[in-house]
Coordinates of C-alpha atoms and ligand atoms in Angstrom, one line a residue:
X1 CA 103.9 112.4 42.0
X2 CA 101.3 115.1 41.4
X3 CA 99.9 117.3 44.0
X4 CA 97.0 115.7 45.9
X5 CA 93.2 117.5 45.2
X6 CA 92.9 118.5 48.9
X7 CA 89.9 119.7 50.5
X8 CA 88.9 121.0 54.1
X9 CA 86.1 121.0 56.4
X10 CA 86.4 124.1 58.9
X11 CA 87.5 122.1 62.4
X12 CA 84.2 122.1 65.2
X13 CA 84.4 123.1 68.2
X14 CA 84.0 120.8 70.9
X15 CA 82.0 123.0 73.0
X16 CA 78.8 120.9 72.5
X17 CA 78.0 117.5 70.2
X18 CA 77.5 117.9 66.3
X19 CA 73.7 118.6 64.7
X20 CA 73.1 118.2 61.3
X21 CA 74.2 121.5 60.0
X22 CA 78.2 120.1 60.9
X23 CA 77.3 116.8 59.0
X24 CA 76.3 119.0 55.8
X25 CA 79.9 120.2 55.4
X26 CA 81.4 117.2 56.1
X27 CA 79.0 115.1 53.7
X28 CA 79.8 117.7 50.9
X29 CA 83.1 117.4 51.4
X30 CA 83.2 113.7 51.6
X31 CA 81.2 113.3 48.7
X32 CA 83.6 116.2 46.7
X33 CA 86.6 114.1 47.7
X34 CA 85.1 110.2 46.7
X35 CA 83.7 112.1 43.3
X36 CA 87.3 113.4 42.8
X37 CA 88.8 110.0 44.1
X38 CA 86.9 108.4 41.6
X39 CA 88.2 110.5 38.5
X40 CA 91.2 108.6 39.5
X41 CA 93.2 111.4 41.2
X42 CA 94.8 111.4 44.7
X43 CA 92.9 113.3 47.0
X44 CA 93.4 113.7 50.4
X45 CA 90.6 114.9 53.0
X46 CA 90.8 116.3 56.1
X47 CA 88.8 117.6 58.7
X48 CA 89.0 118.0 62.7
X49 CA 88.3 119.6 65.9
X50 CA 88.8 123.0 67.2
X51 CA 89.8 122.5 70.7
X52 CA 90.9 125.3 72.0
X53 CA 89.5 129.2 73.2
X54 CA 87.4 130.5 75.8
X55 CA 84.1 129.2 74.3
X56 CA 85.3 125.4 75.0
X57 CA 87.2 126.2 78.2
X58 CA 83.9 127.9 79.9
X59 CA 81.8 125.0 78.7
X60 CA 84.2 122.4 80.3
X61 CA 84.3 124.3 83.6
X62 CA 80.4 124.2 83.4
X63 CA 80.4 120.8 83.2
X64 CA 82.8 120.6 86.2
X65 CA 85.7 118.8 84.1
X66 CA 89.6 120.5 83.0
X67 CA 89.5 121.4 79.3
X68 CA 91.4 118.2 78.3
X69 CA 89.2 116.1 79.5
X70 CA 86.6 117.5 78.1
X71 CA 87.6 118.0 74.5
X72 CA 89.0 114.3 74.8
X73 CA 85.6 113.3 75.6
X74 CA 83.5 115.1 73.0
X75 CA 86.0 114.1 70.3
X76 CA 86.0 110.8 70.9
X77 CA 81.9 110.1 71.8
X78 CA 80.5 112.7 69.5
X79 CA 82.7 113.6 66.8
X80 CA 85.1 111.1 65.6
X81 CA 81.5 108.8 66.0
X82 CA 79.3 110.9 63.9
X83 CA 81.7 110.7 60.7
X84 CA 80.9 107.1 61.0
X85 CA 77.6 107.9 61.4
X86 CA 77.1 109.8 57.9
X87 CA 79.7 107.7 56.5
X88 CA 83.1 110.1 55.9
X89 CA 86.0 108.6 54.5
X90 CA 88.2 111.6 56.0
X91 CA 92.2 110.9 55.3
X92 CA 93.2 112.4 58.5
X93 CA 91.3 113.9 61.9
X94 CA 93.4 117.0 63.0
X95 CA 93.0 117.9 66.8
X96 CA 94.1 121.5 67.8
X97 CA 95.2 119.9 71.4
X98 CA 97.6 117.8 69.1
X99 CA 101.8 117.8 69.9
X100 CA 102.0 118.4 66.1
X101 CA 99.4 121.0 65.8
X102 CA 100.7 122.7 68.5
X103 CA 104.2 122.6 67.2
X104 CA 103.1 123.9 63.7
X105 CA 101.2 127.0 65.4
X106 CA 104.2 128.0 67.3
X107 CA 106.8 127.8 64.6
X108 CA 104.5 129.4 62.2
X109 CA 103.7 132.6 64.1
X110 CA 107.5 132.2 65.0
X111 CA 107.9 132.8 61.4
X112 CA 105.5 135.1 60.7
X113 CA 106.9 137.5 63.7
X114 CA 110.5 136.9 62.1
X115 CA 109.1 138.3 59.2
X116 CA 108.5 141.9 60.7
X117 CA 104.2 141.0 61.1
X118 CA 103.6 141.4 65.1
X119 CA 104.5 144.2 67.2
X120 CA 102.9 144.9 70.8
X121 CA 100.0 147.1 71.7
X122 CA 97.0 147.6 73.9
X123 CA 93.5 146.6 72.5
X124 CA 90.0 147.3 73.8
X125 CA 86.7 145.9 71.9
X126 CA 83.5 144.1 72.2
X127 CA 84.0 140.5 71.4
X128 CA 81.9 137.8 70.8
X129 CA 82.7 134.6 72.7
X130 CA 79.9 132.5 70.2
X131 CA 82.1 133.5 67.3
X132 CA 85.6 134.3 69.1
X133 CA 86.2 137.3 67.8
X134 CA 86.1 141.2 67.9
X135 CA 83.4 142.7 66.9
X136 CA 83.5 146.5 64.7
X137 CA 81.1 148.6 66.3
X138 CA 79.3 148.1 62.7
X139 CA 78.7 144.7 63.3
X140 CA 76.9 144.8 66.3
X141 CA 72.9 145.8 66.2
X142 CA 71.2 146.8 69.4
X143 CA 74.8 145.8 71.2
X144 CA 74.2 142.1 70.4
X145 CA 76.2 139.8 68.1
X146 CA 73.5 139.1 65.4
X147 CA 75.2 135.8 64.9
X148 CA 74.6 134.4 68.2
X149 CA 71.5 137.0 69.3
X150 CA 73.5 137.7 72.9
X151 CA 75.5 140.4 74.5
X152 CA 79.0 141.4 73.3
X153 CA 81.7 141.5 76.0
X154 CA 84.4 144.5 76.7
X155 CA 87.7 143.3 76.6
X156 CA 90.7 145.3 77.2
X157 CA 94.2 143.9 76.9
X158 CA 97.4 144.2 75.8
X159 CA 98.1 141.8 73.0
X160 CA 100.2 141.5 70.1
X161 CA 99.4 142.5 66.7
X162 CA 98.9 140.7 63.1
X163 CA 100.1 143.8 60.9
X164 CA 96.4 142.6 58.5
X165 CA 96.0 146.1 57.1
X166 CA 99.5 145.4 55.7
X167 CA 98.0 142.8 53.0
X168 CA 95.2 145.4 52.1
X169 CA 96.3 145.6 48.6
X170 CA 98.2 142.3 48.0
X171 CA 94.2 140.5 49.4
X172 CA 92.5 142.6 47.0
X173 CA 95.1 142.3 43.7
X174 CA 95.1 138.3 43.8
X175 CA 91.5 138.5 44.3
X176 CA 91.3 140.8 41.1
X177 CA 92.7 138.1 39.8
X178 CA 91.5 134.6 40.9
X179 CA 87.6 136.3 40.4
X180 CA 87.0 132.1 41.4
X181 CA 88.8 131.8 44.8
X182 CA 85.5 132.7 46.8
X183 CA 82.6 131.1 46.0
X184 CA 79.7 131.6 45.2
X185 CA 79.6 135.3 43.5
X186 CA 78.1 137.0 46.5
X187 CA 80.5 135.6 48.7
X188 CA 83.2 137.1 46.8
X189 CA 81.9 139.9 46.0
X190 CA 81.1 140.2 50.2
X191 CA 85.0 139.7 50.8
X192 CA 86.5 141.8 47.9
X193 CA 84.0 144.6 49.5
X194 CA 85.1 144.2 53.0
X195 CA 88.8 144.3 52.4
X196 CA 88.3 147.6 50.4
X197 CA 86.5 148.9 53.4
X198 CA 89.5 149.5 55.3
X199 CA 91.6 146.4 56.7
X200 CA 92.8 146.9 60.3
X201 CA 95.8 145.1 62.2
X202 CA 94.5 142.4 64.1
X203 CA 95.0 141.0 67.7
X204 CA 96.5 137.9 67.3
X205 CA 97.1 136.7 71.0
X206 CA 95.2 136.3 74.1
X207 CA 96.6 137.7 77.6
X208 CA 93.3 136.5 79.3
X209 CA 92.6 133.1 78.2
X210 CA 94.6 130.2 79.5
X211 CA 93.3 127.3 77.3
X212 CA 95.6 127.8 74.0
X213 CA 98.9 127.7 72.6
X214 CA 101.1 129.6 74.6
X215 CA 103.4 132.4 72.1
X216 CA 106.8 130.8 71.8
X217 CA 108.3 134.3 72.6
X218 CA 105.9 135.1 75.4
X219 CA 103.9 132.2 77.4
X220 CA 101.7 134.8 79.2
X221 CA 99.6 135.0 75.9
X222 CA 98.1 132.1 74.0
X223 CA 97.2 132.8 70.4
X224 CA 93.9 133.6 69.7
X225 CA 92.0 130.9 68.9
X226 CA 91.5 131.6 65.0
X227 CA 95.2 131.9 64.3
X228 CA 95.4 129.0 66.3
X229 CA 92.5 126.8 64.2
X230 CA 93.2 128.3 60.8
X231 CA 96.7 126.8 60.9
X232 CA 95.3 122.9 61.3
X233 CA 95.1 122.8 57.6
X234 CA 98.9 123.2 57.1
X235 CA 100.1 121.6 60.5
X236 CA 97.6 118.2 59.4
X237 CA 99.9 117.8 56.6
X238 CA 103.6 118.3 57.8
X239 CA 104.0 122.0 58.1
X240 CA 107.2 122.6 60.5
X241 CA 108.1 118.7 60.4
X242 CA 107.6 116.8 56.9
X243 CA 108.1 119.9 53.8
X244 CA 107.6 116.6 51.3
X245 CA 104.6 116.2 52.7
X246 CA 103.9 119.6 52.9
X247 CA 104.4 120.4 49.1
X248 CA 102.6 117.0 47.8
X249 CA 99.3 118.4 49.5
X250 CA 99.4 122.3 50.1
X251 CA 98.0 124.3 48.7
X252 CA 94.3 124.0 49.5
X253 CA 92.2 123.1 46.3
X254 CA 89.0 123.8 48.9
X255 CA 88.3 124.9 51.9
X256 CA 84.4 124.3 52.8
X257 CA 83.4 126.6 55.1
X258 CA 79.6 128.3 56.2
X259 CA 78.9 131.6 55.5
X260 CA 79.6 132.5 58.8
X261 CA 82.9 132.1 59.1
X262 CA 84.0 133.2 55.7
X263 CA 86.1 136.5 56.8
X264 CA 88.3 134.5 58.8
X265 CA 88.9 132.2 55.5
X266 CA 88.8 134.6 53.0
X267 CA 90.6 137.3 54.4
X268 CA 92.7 136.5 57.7
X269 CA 93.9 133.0 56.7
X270 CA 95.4 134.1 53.0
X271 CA 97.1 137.4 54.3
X272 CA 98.5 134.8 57.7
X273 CA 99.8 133.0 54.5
X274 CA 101.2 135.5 52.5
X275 CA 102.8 136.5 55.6
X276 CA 104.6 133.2 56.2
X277 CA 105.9 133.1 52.6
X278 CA 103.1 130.0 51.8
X279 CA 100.5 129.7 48.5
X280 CA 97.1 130.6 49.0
X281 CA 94.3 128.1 48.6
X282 CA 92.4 127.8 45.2
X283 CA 89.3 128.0 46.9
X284 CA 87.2 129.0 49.4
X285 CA 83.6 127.9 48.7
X286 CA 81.0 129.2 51.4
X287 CA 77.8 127.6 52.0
X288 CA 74.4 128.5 53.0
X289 CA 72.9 126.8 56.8
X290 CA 70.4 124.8 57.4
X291 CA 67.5 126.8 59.3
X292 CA 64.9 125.6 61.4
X293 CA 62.2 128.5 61.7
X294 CA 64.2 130.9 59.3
X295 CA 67.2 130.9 61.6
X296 CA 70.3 129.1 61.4
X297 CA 70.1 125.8 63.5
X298 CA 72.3 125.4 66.3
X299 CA 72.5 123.4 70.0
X300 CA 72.8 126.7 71.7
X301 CA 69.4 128.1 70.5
X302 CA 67.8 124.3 71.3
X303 CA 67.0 123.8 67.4
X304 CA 70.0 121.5 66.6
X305 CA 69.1 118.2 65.3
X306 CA 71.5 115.4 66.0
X307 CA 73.1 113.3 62.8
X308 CA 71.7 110.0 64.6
X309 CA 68.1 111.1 64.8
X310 CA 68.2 110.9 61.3
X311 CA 69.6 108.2 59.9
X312 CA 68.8 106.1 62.6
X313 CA 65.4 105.9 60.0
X314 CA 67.0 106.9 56.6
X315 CA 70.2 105.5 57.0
X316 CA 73.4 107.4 55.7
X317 CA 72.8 107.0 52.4
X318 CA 69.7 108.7 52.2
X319 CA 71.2 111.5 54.7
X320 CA 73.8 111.8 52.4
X321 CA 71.4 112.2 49.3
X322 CA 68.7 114.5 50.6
X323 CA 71.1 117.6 52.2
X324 CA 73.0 117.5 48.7
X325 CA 69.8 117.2 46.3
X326 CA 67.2 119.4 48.3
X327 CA 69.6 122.4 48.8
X328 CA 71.2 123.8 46.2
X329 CA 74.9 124.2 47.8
X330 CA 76.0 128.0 48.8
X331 CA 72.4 128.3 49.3
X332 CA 70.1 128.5 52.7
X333 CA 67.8 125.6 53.1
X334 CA 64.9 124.7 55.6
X335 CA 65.2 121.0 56.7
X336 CA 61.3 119.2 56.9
X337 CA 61.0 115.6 57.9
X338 CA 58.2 115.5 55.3
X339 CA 60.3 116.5 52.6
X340 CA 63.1 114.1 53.5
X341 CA 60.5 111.2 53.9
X342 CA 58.7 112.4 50.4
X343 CA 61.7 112.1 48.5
X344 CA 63.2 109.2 50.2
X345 CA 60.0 107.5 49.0
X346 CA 60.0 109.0 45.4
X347 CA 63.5 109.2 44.6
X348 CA 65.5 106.3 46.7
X349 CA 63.0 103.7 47.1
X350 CA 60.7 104.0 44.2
X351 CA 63.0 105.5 42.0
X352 CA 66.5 103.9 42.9
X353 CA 65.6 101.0 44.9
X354 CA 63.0 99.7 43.1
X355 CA 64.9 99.7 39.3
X356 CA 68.0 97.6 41.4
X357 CA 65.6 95.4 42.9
X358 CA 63.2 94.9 39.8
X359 CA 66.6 94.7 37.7
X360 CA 68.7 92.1 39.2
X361 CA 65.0 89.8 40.0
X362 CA 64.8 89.8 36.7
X363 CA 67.6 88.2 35.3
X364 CA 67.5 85.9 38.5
X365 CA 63.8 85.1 37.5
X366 CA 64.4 85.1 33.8
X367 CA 67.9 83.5 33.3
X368 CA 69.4 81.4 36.3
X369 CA 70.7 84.3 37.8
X370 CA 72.8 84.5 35.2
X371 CA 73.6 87.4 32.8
X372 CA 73.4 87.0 29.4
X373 CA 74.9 88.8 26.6
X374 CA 72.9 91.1 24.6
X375 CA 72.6 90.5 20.6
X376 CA 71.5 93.7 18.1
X377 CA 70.7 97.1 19.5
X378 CA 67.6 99.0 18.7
X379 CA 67.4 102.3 18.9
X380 CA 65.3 102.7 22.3
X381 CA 68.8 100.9 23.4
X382 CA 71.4 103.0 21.6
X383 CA 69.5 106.2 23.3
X384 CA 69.8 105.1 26.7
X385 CA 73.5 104.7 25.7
X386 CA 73.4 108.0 24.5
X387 CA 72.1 109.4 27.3
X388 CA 74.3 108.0 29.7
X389 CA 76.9 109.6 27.9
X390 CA 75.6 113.2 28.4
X391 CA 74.5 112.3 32.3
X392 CA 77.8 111.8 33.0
X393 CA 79.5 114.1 31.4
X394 CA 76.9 116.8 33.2
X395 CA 77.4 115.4 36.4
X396 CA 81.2 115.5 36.7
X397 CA 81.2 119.1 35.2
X398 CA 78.6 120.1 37.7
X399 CA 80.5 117.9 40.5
X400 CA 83.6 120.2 39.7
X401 CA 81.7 123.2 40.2
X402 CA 80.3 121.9 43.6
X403 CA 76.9 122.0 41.8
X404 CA 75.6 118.7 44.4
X405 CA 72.4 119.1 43.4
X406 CA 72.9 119.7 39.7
X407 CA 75.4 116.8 39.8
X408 CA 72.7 114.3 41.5
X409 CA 69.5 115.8 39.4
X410 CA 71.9 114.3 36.1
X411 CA 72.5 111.3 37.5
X412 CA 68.8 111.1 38.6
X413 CA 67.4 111.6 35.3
X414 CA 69.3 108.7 34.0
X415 CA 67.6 106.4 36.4
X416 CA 64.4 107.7 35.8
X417 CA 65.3 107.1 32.0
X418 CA 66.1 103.8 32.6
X419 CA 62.8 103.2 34.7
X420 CA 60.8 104.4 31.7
X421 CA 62.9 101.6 29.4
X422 CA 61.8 98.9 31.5
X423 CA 58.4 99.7 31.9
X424 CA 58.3 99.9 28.0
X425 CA 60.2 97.8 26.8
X426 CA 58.0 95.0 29.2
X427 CA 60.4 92.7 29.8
X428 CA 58.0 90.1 31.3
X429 CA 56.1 90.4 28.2
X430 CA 59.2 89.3 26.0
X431 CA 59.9 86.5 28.6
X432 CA 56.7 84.4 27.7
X433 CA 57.5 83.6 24.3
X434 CA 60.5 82.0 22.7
X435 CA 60.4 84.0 19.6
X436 CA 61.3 87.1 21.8
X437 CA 64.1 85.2 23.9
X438 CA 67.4 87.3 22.3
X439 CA 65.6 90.6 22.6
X440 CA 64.6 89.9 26.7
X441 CA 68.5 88.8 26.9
X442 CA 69.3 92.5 25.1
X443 CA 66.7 94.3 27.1
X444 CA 68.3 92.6 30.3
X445 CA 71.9 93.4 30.0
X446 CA 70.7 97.3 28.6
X447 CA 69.5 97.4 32.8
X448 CA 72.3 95.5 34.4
X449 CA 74.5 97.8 32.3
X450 CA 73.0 101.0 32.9
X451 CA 72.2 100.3 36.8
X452 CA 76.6 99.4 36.9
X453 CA 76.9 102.9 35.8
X454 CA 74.3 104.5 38.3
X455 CA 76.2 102.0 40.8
X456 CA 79.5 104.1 39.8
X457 CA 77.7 107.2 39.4
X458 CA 76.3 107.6 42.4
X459 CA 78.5 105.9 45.0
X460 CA 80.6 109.0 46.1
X461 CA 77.0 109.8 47.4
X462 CA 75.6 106.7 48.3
X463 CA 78.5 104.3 49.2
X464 CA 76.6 101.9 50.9
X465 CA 73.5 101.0 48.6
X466 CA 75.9 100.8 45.5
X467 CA 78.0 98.9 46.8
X468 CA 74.7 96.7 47.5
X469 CA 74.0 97.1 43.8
X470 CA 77.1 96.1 42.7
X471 CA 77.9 92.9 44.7
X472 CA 74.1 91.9 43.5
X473 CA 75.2 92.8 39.4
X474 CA 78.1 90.6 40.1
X475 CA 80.4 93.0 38.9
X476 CA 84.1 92.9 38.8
X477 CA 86.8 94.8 40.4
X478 CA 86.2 97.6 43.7
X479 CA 83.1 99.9 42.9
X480 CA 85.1 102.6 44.5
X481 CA 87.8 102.7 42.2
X482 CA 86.1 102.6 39.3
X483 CA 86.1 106.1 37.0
X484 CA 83.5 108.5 36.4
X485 CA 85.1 109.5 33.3
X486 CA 85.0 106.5 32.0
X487 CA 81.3 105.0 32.9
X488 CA 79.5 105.5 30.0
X489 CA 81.8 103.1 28.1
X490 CA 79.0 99.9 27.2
X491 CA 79.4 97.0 27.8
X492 CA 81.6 96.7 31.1
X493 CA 79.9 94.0 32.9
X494 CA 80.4 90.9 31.7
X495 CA 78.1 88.3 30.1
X496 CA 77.5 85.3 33.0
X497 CA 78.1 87.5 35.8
X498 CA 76.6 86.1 38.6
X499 CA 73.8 88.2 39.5
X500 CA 71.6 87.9 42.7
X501 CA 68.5 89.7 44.3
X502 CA 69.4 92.6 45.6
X503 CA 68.0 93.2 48.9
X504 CA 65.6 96.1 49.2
X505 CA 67.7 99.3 49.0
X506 CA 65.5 102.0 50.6
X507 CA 63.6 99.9 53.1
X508 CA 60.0 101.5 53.9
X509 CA 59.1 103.5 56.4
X510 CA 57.3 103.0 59.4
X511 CA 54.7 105.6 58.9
X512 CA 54.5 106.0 62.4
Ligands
MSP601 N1 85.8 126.3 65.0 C1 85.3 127.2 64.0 C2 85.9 126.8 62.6 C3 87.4 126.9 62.6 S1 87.9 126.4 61.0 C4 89.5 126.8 61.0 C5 83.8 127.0 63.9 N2 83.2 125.9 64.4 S2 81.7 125.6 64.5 O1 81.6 124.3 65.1 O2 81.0 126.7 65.2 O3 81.1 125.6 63.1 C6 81.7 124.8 62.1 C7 81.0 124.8 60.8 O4 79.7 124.3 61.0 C8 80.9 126.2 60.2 O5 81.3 126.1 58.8 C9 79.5 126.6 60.3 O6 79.0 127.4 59.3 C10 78.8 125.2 60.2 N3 77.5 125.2 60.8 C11 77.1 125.4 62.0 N4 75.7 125.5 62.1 C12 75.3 125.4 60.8 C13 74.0 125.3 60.3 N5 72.9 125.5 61.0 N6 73.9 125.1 58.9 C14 75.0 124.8 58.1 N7 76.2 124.9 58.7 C15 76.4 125.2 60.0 O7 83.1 127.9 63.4

């Protein structure tokens, strides 16, 4: 069996509920995985929580409650919820709290010590508790983390050591030559300039924190909670208990991450690999964040917008939609309500919903609900054809590059195509006279057809209101396993398919 197309979201933390910059990642990568899914490839998708650290433990003792209790909580009211919420089709949910995570984290630095990469030393160094991590002197400016905007604490301690600086040169040859394994360009080109800055070993264990994974060859220390997390993407998938497994899935074809947390994916993670002996992912892609104000939304600064609030009016679908189409991904992008609501009403209900429901009244209105086959072509036909053709192919290329918005802007200017064929070829003019009867059945099935392939196009992005479109074209078979590569073949759906009024799509919005 080939190797599954496997791709990451980074694992949240559970120290408060998700806001709409966590949804973006895990829509991308949902919509990534049913594109892929859809190509007619195995795919597995994962994503998670990161449980442990001193960021969670200090927010469960705020809230009067032990860690476990806490993290249970969260997980299961705010984030296994929400990926219904935005509809995820996620293979697996890795928790870092897990038996087998915590198995895989132990045998793996185990391993890695086995290997001659730990030794023992004193550290002392601002670090961050918003970011878990050490901060260089450079990083800091005016003594605050710039990330989080709050003072940096001093920690001294004696820890154990990740020999990094070790994997200087080996980081910066296979980046040399994978010039695609970051993405975009300037996030490469940001890691491929910090590793030639100087790499220095790395503290990979805790002495102060208690809420972790104790070290198998010391339980005074836990590991620090990014060697801890990292590792969730191997133990998910049978490192340390199923190698089959293992080897079907691993390596990595991407890992989503923001731009915030690309170091720890770009630089720590492949050189924790290399010292275990493992492949490195294809891919790392970074992506921009959502801002509110110019700055990076988030619950701790108050300007985090919850999932729900949204598509409690939009729905999923049209959550799904607008992050991927209004930002172009590895970009920053401002989120507006009147943006959202001006292209919900442009793009999904006039544009979308209004072809589907226009389409399929038609033939209900027009022929018994029944579809009928189509006689001679004319050219105004053939060229939607043709079109569809070169739609497709330009959204799966851009799909492959993680080009969402390129990928969704081809697939778009189909529909619009086929709004402008209906509105001139008049169908409702051809239906009053006899004489004109073959051509309206033509002109009918040229919709129905082209709305099955926006139906198949679009549903990694929309599942919901294709799926819609497709029980009301009466087409055969599961819309989600049908191909992408293979769409633009006419003449799929078959002549007498039962076709029924589809209900209205993008609903209108209360104004209010
Ligand atoms: N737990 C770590 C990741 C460990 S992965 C081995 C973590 N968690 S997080 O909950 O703080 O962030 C998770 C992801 O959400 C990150 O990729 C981060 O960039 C993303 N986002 C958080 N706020 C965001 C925005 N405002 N906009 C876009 N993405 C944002 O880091």
């Amino acid at each position: 069996m080939s190797k599954a197309f496997y791709v990451t979201t980074p694992i949240y933390y559970v120290n408060d509920a998700p806001h709409i910059g966590h949804a973006y990642t895990t829509v991308a990568g949902d919509v990534l995985t049913r594109w892929h899914r859809q190509r007619q490839e195995s795919v597995f998708y994962l994503t998670g929580t990161d449980e442990h650290g001193t960021k969670v433990e200090r927010t469960a003792r705020e809230n009067n409650m032990e860690p476990q209790d806490w993290c249970d909580r969260l997980v299961e009211n705010s984030w296994k919820p929400v990926l219904e919420t935005i509809e995820a089709a996620n293979d697996d949910f890795i928790r870092t709290t897990s038996t087998r995570h915590r198995k895989g984290v132990r045998k793996f630095w185990e391993t890695v010590r086995d290997n001659g990469h730990v030794y023992e030393a004193d550290f002392e160094g601002p670090y961050c508790v918003g970011c878990e991590e050490f901060k260089r002197p450079g990083d800091l400016v005016d003594g605050k983390c710039p990330i989080h905007d709050r003072p940096v604490e001093m920690l001294h301690e004696s820890n154990y050591f990740f020999r990094l600086a070790q994997f200087q040169d080996a980081l910066l040859e296979h980046y040399e030559r994978h010039p695609t394994a970051v993405e975009p360009k300037s996030a490469y080109n940001e890691v491929v300039s910090f590793i030639k800055s100087g790499l220095e070993d790395i503290s990979m264990s805790r002495s102060s924190v208690g809420w972790g994974v104790s070290l198998p060859w010391d339980d005074k220390q836990v590991v620090y909670v990014w060697f801890d997390a990292l590792l969730n993407y191997i133990t998910a998938i049978g490192y340390g208990e199923d190698d089959e497994k293992l080897a079907s899935i691993w390596p990595a074809n991407v890992h989503l991450v923001g731009k915030d947390i690309l170091r720890f994916h770009a630089v720590y993670w492949p050189a924790m690999l290399m010292a275990a002996g493992l492949p490195l992912p294809d891919k790392v892609f970074a992506h921009g964040w959502l801002l509110v104000g110019g700055e990076k939304m988030s619950k701790s600064k108050l300007t985090g917008i919850s999932p729900e609030s949204i598509t409690d009016d939009f729905g999923a679908d049209a959550f799904r939609y607008y992050f991927l189409r209004a930002i172009q991904f590895g970009q920053d992008g401002s989120f507006s309500w009147e943006d959202m609501a001006a292209r919900y009403q442009a793009e999904l209900a006039n544009g979308l919903g209004n072809l589907a429901s226009r389409a399929t009244a038609m033939v209900v209105r027009y022929r018994d609900g029944s579809l009928p086959a189509p006689g001679d072509y004319t050219n105004a036909d053939l060229a939607l054809q043709e079109l569809l053709v070169a739609c497709a192919e330009q959204a799966d290329a851009a799909m492959g590059r993680l080009d969402f918005s390129g990928g969704i802007l081809a697939i778009k200017e189909f529909v619009d195509a086929v709004n402008v064929y209906v509105t001139e070829q008049q169908p409702w003019v051809l239906a009053k006279d006899e004489a004109t009867a073959q051509r309206l059945d033509t002109v009918l099935y040229t919709i129905c057809e082209s709305l099955r392939a926006i139906a198949v196009l679009y549903h990694p992005v929309m599942p919901a209101a294709t799926s819609l479109i497709w029980d009301s074209l009466g087409a055969a078979g599961e819309l989600g396993q049908q191909s992408v590569l293979t769409v633009s073949q006419w003449g799929q759906l078959a002549p007498g398919s039962v076709v029924t009024k589809s209900e209205s799509l993008f609903p209108r919005l209360d104004t209010k």
